[in-house]
Coordinates of C-alpha atoms and ligand atoms in Angstrom, one line a residue:
M289 CA -4.7 5.9 145.9
T290 CA -1.7 6.3 143.6
I291 CA 1.5 4.5 144.4
K292 CA 4.7 6.2 143.5
T293 CA 7.5 3.6 143.5
I294 CA 11.0 5.0 143.8
I295 CA 13.7 2.6 142.9
L296 CA 17.2 3.6 144.2
A297 CA 19.7 2.6 141.6
A298 CA 22.4 5.3 141.6
G299 CA 25.0 3.4 143.6
Q300 CA 28.3 2.6 141.8
G301 CA 28.7 -1.0 142.8
S302 CA 32.5 -0.8 142.8
R303 CA 32.8 -4.3 144.3
M304 CA 31.5 -5.8 141.1
R305 CA 34.8 -4.7 139.5
S306 CA 33.0 -4.1 136.3
K307 CA 32.7 -1.5 133.5
T308 CA 29.0 -2.4 133.5
P309 CA 26.8 -0.5 136.1
K310 CA 25.8 -2.8 138.9
V311 CA 22.1 -2.8 138.2
L312 CA 22.7 -3.9 134.6
H313 CA 24.3 -7.2 135.7
K314 CA 21.9 -10.0 135.1
I315 CA 20.1 -12.8 136.8
A316 CA 18.6 -15.2 134.3
D317 CA 19.5 -12.9 131.4
K318 CA 17.6 -10.0 132.8
A319 CA 19.1 -6.9 134.4
L320 CA 18.8 -6.7 138.2
L321 CA 17.0 -3.4 137.8
E322 CA 14.6 -5.0 135.3
H323 CA 13.6 -7.6 137.8
V324 CA 12.8 -4.9 140.3
C325 CA 10.9 -2.8 137.8
N326 CA 8.9 -5.8 136.6
T327 CA 7.8 -6.7 140.1
S328 CA 6.8 -3.1 140.9
L329 CA 5.0 -2.6 137.5
Q330 CA 2.6 -5.4 138.5
F331 CA 0.8 -3.0 140.8
K332 CA -2.1 -0.9 139.6
D333 CA -2.2 2.8 139.8
N334 CA 1.5 2.8 140.2
E335 CA 4.1 5.1 138.7
V336 CA 7.7 3.9 138.8
F337 CA 10.7 6.2 139.1
V338 CA 14.2 5.0 138.8
I339 CA 17.0 7.1 140.5
Y340 CA 20.0 6.5 138.4
G341 CA 23.5 7.8 138.7
H342 CA 26.8 6.1 137.9
G343 CA 26.8 5.0 134.2
G344 CA 23.2 6.1 134.1
E345 CA 23.0 6.7 130.3
Q346 CA 23.9 3.1 129.7
V347 CA 21.2 2.0 132.2
K348 CA 18.6 4.2 130.6
T349 CA 19.4 3.1 127.0
Q350 CA 19.5 -0.5 127.8
L351 CA 16.2 -0.5 129.7
S352 CA 14.4 2.1 127.6
S353 CA 11.5 -0.2 126.9
L354 CA 10.5 -0.3 130.5
N355 CA 7.5 1.8 131.5
V356 CA 9.3 3.9 134.1
S357 CA 10.5 7.5 134.5
W358 CA 14.2 8.2 135.0
I359 CA 15.6 10.7 137.5
E360 CA 19.2 11.5 137.7
Q361 CA 21.1 11.8 141.0
V362 CA 24.2 13.6 139.9
S363 CA 26.3 12.9 143.0
Q364 CA 25.4 10.1 145.4
L365 CA 25.0 11.8 148.8
G366 CA 23.0 9.0 150.4
T367 CA 19.7 7.1 150.3
G368 CA 17.8 10.1 151.6
H369 CA 19.3 12.4 149.0
A370 CA 18.4 9.9 146.3
V371 CA 14.7 10.0 147.3
Q372 CA 14.8 13.8 147.5
Q373 CA 15.5 13.7 143.7
A374 CA 12.0 12.5 143.2
E375 CA 10.3 14.9 145.5
A376 CA 8.7 16.9 142.7
E377 CA 6.9 13.8 141.6
I378 CA 5.3 13.0 145.0
N379 CA 1.8 14.3 145.7
D380 CA 0.5 14.6 149.2
E381 CA -2.1 11.8 148.8
D382 CA 0.3 9.3 147.2
T383 CA 1.7 6.2 148.9
V384 CA 5.4 6.2 148.3
L385 CA 7.2 2.9 148.0
I386 CA 11.0 2.7 148.2
L387 CA 12.8 -0.2 146.6
Y388 CA 16.4 -0.9 145.7
G389 CA 17.5 -1.6 142.2
D390 CA 20.1 -4.1 143.4
V391 CA 17.6 -6.3 145.4
P392 CA 16.2 -8.3 142.5
L393 CA 14.2 -11.2 144.1
L394 CA 11.7 -9.2 146.3
K395 CA 8.3 -10.8 145.9
K396 CA 5.1 -9.0 145.0
S397 CA 3.3 -10.5 148.0
T398 CA 5.9 -9.0 150.4
I399 CA 5.3 -5.6 148.8
E400 CA 1.5 -6.1 149.2
T401 CA 1.9 -6.7 152.9
L402 CA 4.1 -3.6 153.2
L403 CA 1.5 -1.5 151.4
A404 CA -1.3 -2.7 153.6
N405 CA 0.6 -1.4 156.6
V406 CA 0.6 2.2 155.3
S407 CA -2.0 4.5 156.8
D408 CA -2.5 8.1 158.2
N409 CA -0.8 7.1 161.4
S410 CA 1.6 4.3 160.3
L411 CA 4.7 3.9 158.2
A412 CA 5.5 0.4 156.8
L413 CA 9.0 -0.9 157.1
L414 CA 10.4 -4.2 155.9
T415 CA 12.9 -5.7 158.3
V416 CA 14.9 -8.9 158.4
T417 CA 16.3 -10.9 161.3
L418 CA 19.7 -12.1 160.5
E419 CA 22.3 -14.3 162.3
N420 CA 24.9 -11.8 161.2
P421 CA 23.5 -8.4 160.5
T422 CA 26.9 -6.7 159.8
G423 CA 26.6 -3.8 157.4
Y424 CA 22.8 -3.4 158.0
G425 CA 21.2 -0.6 159.7
R426 CA 19.8 -1.8 163.0
I427 CA 16.1 -1.6 164.0
I428 CA 16.0 0.0 167.5
R429 CA 12.9 -0.8 169.5
D430 CA 11.7 0.5 172.9
S431 CA 10.8 -1.6 175.9
N432 CA 7.4 -2.1 174.4
Q433 CA 8.9 -3.4 171.2
R434 CA 7.9 -0.3 169.3
V435 CA 10.4 0.8 166.6
I436 CA 11.9 4.1 167.6
K437 CA 14.6 4.5 165.0
I438 CA 17.2 2.9 162.7
V439 CA 20.9 3.2 163.4
E440 CA 23.4 2.7 160.7
Q441 CA 26.2 0.2 161.4
K442 CA 28.8 2.9 161.4
D443 CA 26.9 5.1 163.8
A444 CA 25.8 2.3 166.2
T445 CA 26.8 1.9 169.8
A446 CA 28.1 -1.4 171.0
S447 CA 24.8 -2.4 172.4
E448 CA 22.9 -1.3 169.2
L449 CA 25.3 -3.6 167.2
Q450 CA 23.9 -6.5 169.2
V451 CA 20.5 -6.1 167.6
N452 CA 20.1 -8.7 164.8
E453 CA 17.0 -7.2 163.3
G454 CA 18.2 -5.3 160.2
N455 CA 16.8 -2.7 157.9
T456 CA 16.2 -4.0 154.4
G457 CA 15.9 -0.4 153.2
I458 CA 12.4 -1.1 151.7
L459 CA 9.6 1.0 153.1
A460 CA 6.3 2.6 152.3
T461 CA 4.7 5.8 153.6
Q462 CA 2.4 8.6 152.7
G463 CA 3.6 11.3 150.4
K464 CA 2.6 14.3 152.4
K465 CA 4.6 13.3 155.5
L466 CA 7.5 11.9 153.6
K467 CA 8.1 15.2 151.8
I468 CA 8.2 17.0 155.1
W469 CA 10.7 14.6 156.6
L470 CA 12.9 14.6 153.5
S471 CA 13.2 18.4 153.8
R472 CA 14.4 18.0 157.3
L473 CA 17.2 15.4 156.6
G474 CA 20.7 16.3 157.5
N475 CA 24.0 14.6 157.1
N476 CA 25.5 14.9 160.5
N477 CA 26.6 11.2 160.8
A478 CA 29.6 9.0 160.4
Q479 CA 29.3 8.8 156.6
E480 CA 28.2 12.5 156.1
E481 CA 25.3 11.1 154.0
Y482 CA 21.6 12.0 153.9
Y483 CA 20.2 8.9 155.4
L484 CA 16.7 7.9 154.4
T485 CA 16.6 5.8 157.6
D486 CA 16.4 9.1 159.6
V487 CA 12.8 9.4 158.6
I488 CA 11.9 6.6 160.9
E489 CA 12.7 8.6 164.0
M490 CA 11.0 11.7 162.6
A491 CA 7.8 9.6 161.9
V492 CA 7.8 8.3 165.5
N493 CA 8.2 11.9 166.8
D494 CA 5.2 12.9 164.7
G495 CA 3.2 10.2 166.4
L496 CA 3.2 7.5 163.8
V497 CA 3.6 3.8 164.5
I498 CA 6.2 1.9 162.5
K499 CA 4.6 -1.3 161.3
T500 CA 7.2 -3.8 160.4
S501 CA 6.9 -6.9 158.3
Q502 CA 9.4 -9.5 157.2
P503 CA 9.9 -11.3 153.9
E504 CA 9.2 -15.0 153.6
T505 CA 12.9 -15.8 153.0
I506 CA 16.0 -13.8 153.5
D507 CA 17.0 -14.2 149.9
E508 CA 14.2 -11.9 148.9
V509 CA 15.8 -8.9 150.5
L510 CA 19.5 -9.7 149.7
G511 CA 21.2 -7.0 147.7
I512 CA 24.0 -7.6 145.2
N513 CA 27.4 -6.0 145.8
N514 CA 29.8 -8.5 144.3
R515 CA 29.9 -11.5 141.9
Q516 CA 29.5 -14.1 144.6
Q517 CA 26.2 -12.6 145.7
L518 CA 25.2 -12.4 142.0
S519 CA 25.8 -16.1 141.5
H520 CA 24.1 -16.9 144.8
L521 CA 20.9 -15.1 143.8
E522 CA 21.1 -16.6 140.3
R523 CA 20.9 -20.1 141.9
V524 CA 18.1 -19.0 144.3
Y525 CA 16.2 -17.7 141.3
Q526 CA 16.8 -20.9 139.3
G527 CA 15.7 -22.9 142.3
Q528 CA 12.4 -21.0 142.2
Q529 CA 12.0 -21.7 138.5
A530 CA 12.6 -25.4 139.0
D531 CA 10.0 -25.5 141.8
K532 CA 7.5 -23.8 139.5
L533 CA 8.1 -26.3 136.8
M534 CA 7.7 -29.3 139.1
A535 CA 4.6 -27.8 140.6
A536 CA 3.2 -27.6 137.1
G537 CA 3.8 -31.3 136.4
V538 CA 7.3 -31.4 134.9
T539 CA 9.8 -34.0 136.0
L540 CA 13.3 -32.6 136.5
R541 CA 16.0 -35.2 136.9
D542 CA 18.0 -32.7 138.9
P543 CA 16.4 -29.3 139.8
A544 CA 19.8 -27.9 140.6
R545 CA 21.0 -28.5 137.0
L546 CA 18.4 -26.5 135.1
D547 CA 18.3 -22.9 133.9
V548 CA 15.3 -21.0 132.9
R549 CA 16.2 -17.6 131.4
G550 CA 12.9 -16.4 130.3
E551 CA 9.3 -17.7 130.5
F552 CA 7.0 -20.3 129.1
S553 CA 4.1 -19.2 127.0
S554 CA 2.6 -22.6 127.7
L555 CA 3.7 -25.6 129.5
G556 CA 2.2 -29.1 129.3
Q557 CA 2.2 -31.9 131.8
D558 CA 4.5 -35.0 132.1
I559 CA 7.3 -33.2 130.5
E560 CA 10.7 -34.8 131.4
V561 CA 13.8 -32.8 131.5
D562 CA 17.2 -34.3 131.9
I563 CA 20.2 -32.5 133.4
N564 CA 21.8 -29.3 132.2
V565 CA 19.0 -28.1 130.1
I566 CA 18.7 -24.3 129.4
F567 CA 15.5 -22.6 128.3
E568 CA 16.0 -19.1 127.0
G569 CA 13.4 -16.5 125.9
T570 CA 9.8 -17.5 125.5
N571 CA 9.2 -21.2 124.9
S572 CA 6.1 -23.3 124.6
I573 CA 6.5 -27.0 125.6
A574 CA 3.6 -29.4 125.2
D575 CA 2.6 -32.6 127.0
Q576 CA 4.9 -35.5 127.3
V577 CA 7.9 -33.8 125.7
K578 CA 11.2 -35.4 126.7
I579 CA 14.3 -33.3 126.7
G580 CA 17.7 -34.9 126.9
A581 CA 20.7 -33.7 128.8
N582 CA 22.8 -30.6 127.8
T583 CA 20.2 -29.1 125.5
L584 CA 19.6 -25.4 124.8
I585 CA 16.0 -24.4 123.8
I586 CA 15.5 -20.8 122.7
N587 CA 12.2 -19.1 121.7
S588 CA 10.8 -22.3 120.3
I589 CA 7.6 -24.3 120.1
I590 CA 7.8 -27.9 121.0
E591 CA 4.6 -29.8 120.4
A592 CA 3.4 -32.9 122.2
D593 CA 5.2 -36.2 122.4
V594 CA 8.4 -34.8 121.0
E595 CA 11.7 -36.4 122.0
I596 CA 14.8 -34.2 122.0
L597 CA 17.8 -36.3 122.6
S598 CA 20.9 -34.9 124.4
H599 CA 23.2 -32.1 123.2
C600 CA 20.8 -30.2 120.9
I601 CA 20.3 -26.5 120.2
I602 CA 16.8 -25.6 119.2
D603 CA 16.7 -21.9 118.4
N604 CA 13.6 -20.1 117.2
A605 CA 12.2 -23.3 115.8
I606 CA 9.0 -25.3 115.7
V607 CA 9.1 -29.0 116.4
G608 CA 5.9 -30.8 115.3
K609 CA 4.1 -33.4 117.4
G610 CA 5.8 -36.7 117.8
S611 CA 9.1 -35.7 116.2
R612 CA 12.5 -36.8 117.3
V613 CA 15.5 -34.6 117.3
G614 CA 19.2 -35.3 118.1
P615 CA 21.4 -36.2 119.7
F616 CA 23.7 -33.4 118.6
A617 CA 21.3 -31.6 116.3
R618 CA 20.9 -27.9 115.7
L619 CA 17.7 -26.3 114.6
R620 CA 18.3 -22.7 113.7
P621 CA 15.8 -19.9 113.3
Q622 CA 12.8 -20.7 111.1
A623 CA 13.3 -24.4 111.2
K624 CA 9.8 -25.8 111.1
L625 CA 9.3 -29.5 111.5
G626 CA 5.9 -31.1 110.8
K627 CA 4.6 -34.1 112.7
N628 CA 6.8 -37.2 113.3
V629 CA 9.9 -35.8 111.6
H630 CA 13.2 -37.3 112.5
I631 CA 16.3 -35.2 112.7
G632 CA 19.4 -37.1 113.7
N633 CA 22.9 -36.5 114.8
F634 CA 25.1 -33.7 113.4
V635 CA 22.3 -32.3 111.3
E636 CA 21.8 -28.5 111.0
I637 CA 18.4 -27.2 109.8
K638 CA 18.0 -23.5 109.0
K639 CA 15.0 -21.6 107.6
S640 CA 13.4 -24.7 106.3
A641 CA 10.1 -26.4 106.5
I642 CA 10.2 -30.2 106.7
A643 CA 6.8 -31.9 106.4
T644 CA 5.3 -34.8 108.2
G645 CA 7.1 -38.1 108.4
S646 CA 10.4 -36.9 106.7
K647 CA 13.8 -37.9 108.0
V648 CA 17.2 -36.3 108.0
N649 CA 19.0 -38.7 110.1
H650 CA 22.8 -38.0 109.8
L651 CA 25.4 -35.4 109.1
S652 CA 23.4 -33.0 106.9
Y653 CA 22.9 -29.3 106.3
I654 CA 19.4 -28.2 105.2
G655 CA 19.1 -24.5 104.6
D656 CA 16.4 -22.4 102.8
S657 CA 14.5 -25.5 101.9
L658 CA 11.0 -26.8 101.5
I659 CA 10.8 -30.5 102.1
G660 CA 7.6 -32.4 101.5
R661 CA 6.2 -35.4 103.4
N662 CA 7.9 -38.7 103.8
V663 CA 11.2 -37.5 102.2
N664 CA 14.3 -39.5 103.2
I665 CA 17.5 -37.5 103.2
G666 CA 20.6 -39.6 103.3
A667 CA 23.7 -39.1 105.4
G668 CA 25.9 -36.2 104.4
T669 CA 23.4 -34.4 102.2
I670 CA 24.1 -30.7 101.8
T671 CA 21.8 -28.0 100.3
C672 CA 24.3 -25.6 98.8
N673 CA 22.1 -22.5 99.4
Y674 CA 24.8 -19.8 99.2
D675 CA 26.9 -18.6 96.4
G676 CA 28.9 -16.3 98.6
V677 CA 26.5 -13.4 98.0
N678 CA 22.9 -14.6 97.8
K679 CA 20.8 -17.4 99.3
F680 CA 18.8 -19.8 97.1
Q681 CA 16.0 -22.2 97.8
T682 CA 15.9 -26.0 97.5
I683 CA 12.6 -27.8 97.1
I684 CA 12.3 -31.5 97.6
E685 CA 8.9 -32.9 97.0
E686 CA 6.9 -35.6 98.8
G687 CA 8.4 -39.1 98.9
A688 CA 11.8 -38.2 97.4
F689 CA 14.8 -40.3 98.4
I690 CA 18.1 -38.4 98.5
G691 CA 21.1 -40.8 98.5
S692 CA 23.9 -40.2 100.9
N693 CA 26.6 -37.6 100.3
T694 CA 24.5 -35.6 97.8
Q695 CA 25.0 -31.9 97.1
L696 CA 22.0 -30.0 95.9
V697 CA 23.1 -26.7 94.4
A698 CA 20.3 -24.3 94.8
P699 CA 18.1 -23.0 93.3
I700 CA 17.0 -26.5 92.6
S701 CA 14.0 -28.8 93.0
V702 CA 13.7 -32.6 93.3
G703 CA 10.3 -33.9 92.1
K704 CA 7.8 -36.1 93.9
N705 CA 9.1 -39.7 94.6
A706 CA 12.4 -39.0 92.8
T707 CA 15.4 -41.0 93.8
I708 CA 18.9 -39.4 93.8
G709 CA 21.8 -41.7 93.6
A710 CA 24.4 -41.5 96.4
G711 CA 27.3 -39.1 95.9
S712 CA 25.6 -36.9 93.3
T713 CA 26.2 -33.2 92.8
L714 CA 23.0 -31.8 91.3
T715 CA 22.9 -28.5 89.6
K716 CA 19.7 -29.0 87.7
N717 CA 16.2 -30.0 88.8
A718 CA 15.6 -33.8 89.2
P719 CA 12.3 -35.0 87.7
A720 CA 9.6 -36.9 89.7
D721 CA 9.6 -40.6 89.9
K722 CA 13.0 -41.1 88.2
L723 CA 16.5 -42.1 89.4
T724 CA 18.9 -39.2 88.9
L725 CA 22.5 -39.3 89.7
T726 CA 25.9 -37.8 88.8
R727 CA 28.7 -40.1 89.4
A728 CA 32.2 -40.8 88.1
K729 CA 32.5 -44.3 86.7
Q730 CA 34.1 -46.8 89.0
I731 CA 37.2 -48.5 87.6
T732 CA 39.6 -51.1 88.8
I733 CA 43.2 -51.0 87.6
K734 CA 44.5 -54.3 86.7
G735 CA 48.1 -55.3 87.7
W736 CA 48.4 -52.3 90.1
M737 CA 50.8 -53.0 93.0
R738 CA 51.2 -51.2 96.3
P739 CA 54.4 -49.3 96.5
V740 CA 57.1 -50.9 98.6
K741 CA 59.5 -49.2 101.0
K742 CA 62.9 -48.5 99.4
Q743 CA 65.9 -50.3 101.0
D744 CA 69.0 -48.1 101.8
Ligands
UD1_809 C1 21.3 1.0 153.4 C2 20.5 1.5 154.6 C3 20.7 0.4 155.7 C4 20.2 -0.9 155.2 C5 20.9 -1.3 153.9 C6 20.3 -2.5 153.4 C7 20.5 3.9 154.7 C8 21.2 5.1 155.2 N1 21.0 2.8 155.1 O1 22.6 1.0 153.7 O2 20.0 0.8 156.9 O3 20.4 -1.9 156.2 O4 20.8 -0.3 153.0 O5 21.0 -3.0 152.3 O6 19.6 4.0 153.9 N2 21.7 4.7 146.5 C9 21.4 5.7 145.7 N3 22.0 6.9 145.9 C10 22.8 7.2 146.9 C11 23.1 6.1 147.8 C12 22.5 4.9 147.6 O7 20.7 5.5 144.7 O8 23.2 8.3 147.0 C13 21.1 3.3 146.3 C14 22.1 2.2 146.1 O9 22.4 2.1 144.7 C15 21.5 1.0 146.6 C16 20.6 1.6 147.8 O10 20.5 2.9 147.5 O11 20.6 0.4 145.7 C17 21.3 1.4 149.1 O12 22.5 2.0 149.1 P1 23.8 1.5 149.9 O13 24.9 2.3 149.7 O14 23.9 0.0 149.6 O15 23.3 1.6 151.4 P2 23.8 0.9 152.7 O16 24.9 1.7 153.2 O17 24.1 -0.5 152.4
MG810 MG1 24.1 -1.8 150.6

């Protein structure tokens, strides 16, 4: 059996009030449509087709890496018309699954239930019981509780509007029959649209049973039409991520103040995460890592027993086992800390490797550098790596001690166990084991007096 998944994504989404097509708006940094595609691409023997329309080129370009086919619906004449655009792709023996590109949180398990309800004599329909079903098509059942049709809100009678079982729009059926029903769709209704929902009544007339199932939670089938709904589903999604982390053994001080915009390539146990932490991209966090409040971690590897204090940005960096970073530290791309490294407040590290046991504790910039083991870098040290055109490397060998407020004008190297006097500006290499410094001589002016305020 081949599944042909058709994702309807041609709607304009005018209520977003946006230049960006609706399905490109994001939840957790990922386009709504990408969430739907990723869920459906988990199924085997499945080809995914996206029906795009408004702003379609932008959608296609931005999501071109997805393994889906794109079909344009030039004018949006209804959900039935949208599915008709994919007719040529449907074979008789296929199972066709219809999803919406603006319903991002639908679960794989819900789709599995739906697919299991498809057979020669049954069509599978996902419905949802709502306190307030306004706007939804209503599921109309006969006295034996068998579904007989769907009526759109705008076409419904007063008694039909009383029904609180709504159509989610998501359904699955056999290709052969669907193609016949699609060819029979008309637009003789309140909205003059070709309604996909009309296939339900056709299926019943052809002797099929409509097998309904419901999602675990309503949030799964909520579509996004405006920014309020977007923010609601963002928080729902983040709640799910927080639950996953806690289930895996992570302590969250407040699950409502965490954002995961990406995934974990590995996740240890007994990790502690304080409030307002954001994980972006793919991160790996090992056992017993502690992450302080207001910290952003992007595509990084944090090894075991690391402590990241509050207000840090760790971006495409590696933090070695037992290291301590922050508060207020920034590790930029290709910062690589060995074991037990200390990076303190107001320190920026870029494209530099810092070996085991070294410390950069205060107010420093280390860029394009190789720093050996057990180096101590004093407060206010700057590697001057840039002449305005090119970047140059600084090498500081094992055991060196760099006095505070030192500028190292690269390319430059400081030898093993060298000591650099505070306040030096080095433009030449400093030899191993020696004290090197550049410093203006300190003088005291005898007989100097402070100026006194002139009297008028
Ligand atoms: C549709 C259903 C309704 C259901 C509701 C659930 C029909 C006739 N009605 O109504 O029973 O309760 O969804 O949200 O199916 N789209 C296209 N091309 C089109 C029209 C729509 O791609 O020409 C896409 C939209 O982008 C959207 C989806 O189809 O993703 C649903 O369209 P929408 O206009 O929201 O349908 P509703 O009127 O809400
Ligand atoms: Mg809708």
